[in-house]
Amino acid sequence: MDQLKRIFASLTLKQRITIALAALAVGCGLYYFVNWNSERQFKDLYTRLSPADAGAVVQKLKESGVDYRLTNSGTTVRVPADKADGMLVQMASAQLPRSGRPGYESFERPSFGATDEEIKSKEKWALEAELERSIRTLEPVESARVHISQPKDSVFIESRQEAKASVIISLRSGAKLAPQSVMGICHLVASAVPQLASESVSVVDTQGRILHSPRKAGVEGGIEPPESSLEFRQKMERDLINKIGAALEPVLPPDRFRAGATVECDMSLVEQTDETYDPSKSVMLTSQQTEDAAGNTLAAGAPGTAANLPRPPQRPNGGATGSTRKTQNTTYQSSKTLRHVRVPQGVVKRISLSVLVDQNVRWEGTGTAAKRILEPPPPETLKKYRDQIAAATGLVPERGDQLIIESLPFESTLNLQAPGLPVPQPPPAAPPQTFPIPPALQKYLVGVNAGILLGVAVTVLLLVAGAVFLLVRLLRKKKKVSAAGFTALPAAAGGDGLADIQQKIAQTAADRERMEAEAVAALRLGPAEAKSSDVMMKHLRQLSKENPQAMAQLLRTWIQESKR
């Protein structure tokens, strides 16, 4: 402990600050590692919650006595991994989270005194909430928002408004919504809203990309927008190329032919009405016949009372006049044919197809003297290919459709190696350099983030570098103190001490020379060559003569160290 105190007392202020900062960094790293290790036991229960849903979930967790963590600004709720499944079941039984706006459950609470307008608005909000919940059941969708515009009726045609809807979708990380799923969302919304067509539903994601846009009604001439026409043409061309591939793949490998297609379509909407009359075919529609008869009888007999008695006298016959009229009206009409034709958009005007077939290779000779000979397919084979493609794609020559089949050698065919020659192999890939991890540490490093491990490693390296730096500084300081002691001689050193030291040095040198001479005589060798020890002794003698005080201080230091 005393030695540590002396070391700490010998440090400068800068060194003490460095050690304090290093200790603080180590403490922070250990705290973060321990905290991360404890947080690793937690699992995400819900992510991207609204503030209302997050509050309801947290309240339920508090009632259940389950520990939790809130991250990502309170939008993510984490619970211990061993309790996550159970809490999901409990949250589902409590109908949590409610996913933002309430749906039709809002009608469970009766509201007295509500007007018709308030009830209609509430129904629209509930329908939007239910549609949002239905859309969120799709796998790629994380959240959704639906807005509905109800239709507006009016006695004036120009004031009528159709129903519309807009959907905003937030996708999961790395997920992609297929076009079929987008159309499914449009039909789902259109089926739930009265008088709403799927073409009037717009779908947008959170990045602002338009996934489905409503068609513009009343486009001049019934022409589709350019982007829709281009997509339609490209789809038809892909279908034709796939049909060509399906027709040729049984007889040709996919890498032996290439196909292309161009389709010209009429995207205008045409309506035609034909009314035809046939005078040779006439039929009776109506026949009307009338007959009128009218007559007048003249009075006869004697006037007076006798004529009015019960038995009047016989009257003589009087004169009579009358008329008869007959009318017949028959209506005939010629045969009429009425035909109303509506030509849909996208009628094919012409199809152009091209197919390029690879040639065969035949080799004459072997080894390096082999000669490549290219052989195109025979005309009979190309004719069979033509007939097969024409039947599969439905070509109509009268419409102007054309099909071109040519045979040319492909680049891969021209680069073929002759048989018998060694094929150059690519050099094997070097195995990745991996650092072996001891088995005892593998169980602690499962699921550990690489960034955290890198941070811990950098912290440890910094600590080691700091310790080495401080040790080197201490050693340099100690050497400087020793050198200063050698040069700074005490003033009390007298001449007697110096004489004794010089005498000891001379005696030691004489003894060394005597021992070396005896050893040389015993070995009966010639005069020995100069050794490094002799050279060093000469330098010491010269140094003692030039600076005797320094040599005296050096010997004094050696004597003190030997006594210790």
mmCIF file of N, CA and C in Angstrom, residues 461-476:
data_model
loop_
_atom_site.group_PDB
_atom_site.id
_atom_site.type_symbol
_atom_site.label_atom_id
_atom_site.label_comp_id
_atom_site.label_asym_id
_atom_site.label_seq_id
_atom_site.Cartn_x
_atom_site.Cartn_y
_atom_site.Cartn_z
ATOM 1 N N LEU A 461 -8.182 -2.188 -24.905
ATOM 2 C CA LEU A 461 -6.913 -1.798 -25.518
ATOM 3 C C LEU A 461 -6.459 -0.424 -25.042
ATOM 4 N N LEU A 462 -7.399 0.499 -24.903
ATOM 5 C CA LEU A 462 -7.040 1.820 -24.400
ATOM 6 C C LEU A 462 -6.502 1.747 -22.978
ATOM 7 N N LEU A 463 -7.120 0.916 -22.148
ATOM 8 C CA LEU A 463 -6.629 0.782 -20.766
ATOM 9 C C LEU A 463 -5.230 0.189 -20.736
ATOM 10 N N VAL A 464 -4.996 -0.855 -21.558
ATOM 11 C CA VAL A 464 -3.656 -1.453 -21.585
ATOM 12 C C VAL A 464 -2.631 -0.450 -22.087
ATOM 13 N N ALA A 465 -2.994 0.294 -23.155
ATOM 14 C CA ALA A 465 -2.065 1.299 -23.671
ATOM 15 C C ALA A 465 -1.768 2.372 -22.635
ATOM 16 N N GLY A 466 -2.798 2.799 -21.866
ATOM 17 C CA GLY A 466 -2.563 3.783 -20.814
ATOM 18 C C GLY A 466 -1.644 3.265 -19.728
ATOM 19 N N ALA A 467 -1.834 1.989 -19.348
ATOM 20 C CA ALA A 467 -0.964 1.419 -18.309
ATOM 21 C C ALA A 467 0.485 1.337 -18.787
ATOM 22 N N VAL A 468 0.672 0.896 -20.051
ATOM 23 C CA VAL A 468 2.041 0.816 -20.589
ATOM 24 C C VAL A 468 2.674 2.198 -20.666
ATOM 25 N N PHE A 469 1.883 3.189 -21.063
ATOM 26 C CA PHE A 469 2.406 4.557 -21.160
ATOM 27 C C PHE A 469 2.856 5.071 -19.795
ATOM 28 N N LEU A 470 2.039 4.825 -18.780
ATOM 29 C CA LEU A 470 2.439 5.281 -17.431
ATOM 30 C C LEU A 470 3.675 4.552 -16.933
ATOM 31 N N LEU A 471 3.789 3.264 -17.230
ATOM 32 C CA LEU A 471 4.968 2.515 -16.788
ATOM 33 C C LEU A 471 6.235 3.032 -17.457
ATOM 34 N N VAL A 472 6.146 3.315 -18.763
ATOM 35 C CA VAL A 472 7.311 3.854 -19.473
ATOM 36 C C VAL A 472 7.703 5.216 -18.919
ATOM 37 N N ARG A 473 6.693 6.034 -18.601
ATOM 38 C CA ARG A 473 6.998 7.358 -18.024
ATOM 39 C C ARG A 473 7.716 7.222 -16.691
ATOM 40 N N LEU A 474 7.275 6.268 -15.872
ATOM 41 C CA LEU A 474 7.932 6.078 -14.567
ATOM 42 C C LEU A 474 9.371 5.611 -14.736
ATOM 43 N N LEU A 475 9.604 4.670 -15.687
ATOM 44 C CA LEU A 475 10.964 4.186 -15.891
ATOM 45 C C LEU A 475 11.879 5.301 -16.406
ATOM 46 N N ARG A 476 11.357 6.121 -17.315
ATOM 47 C CA ARG A 476 12.170 7.233 -17.812
ATOM 48 C C ARG A 476 12.502 8.225 -16.706
#
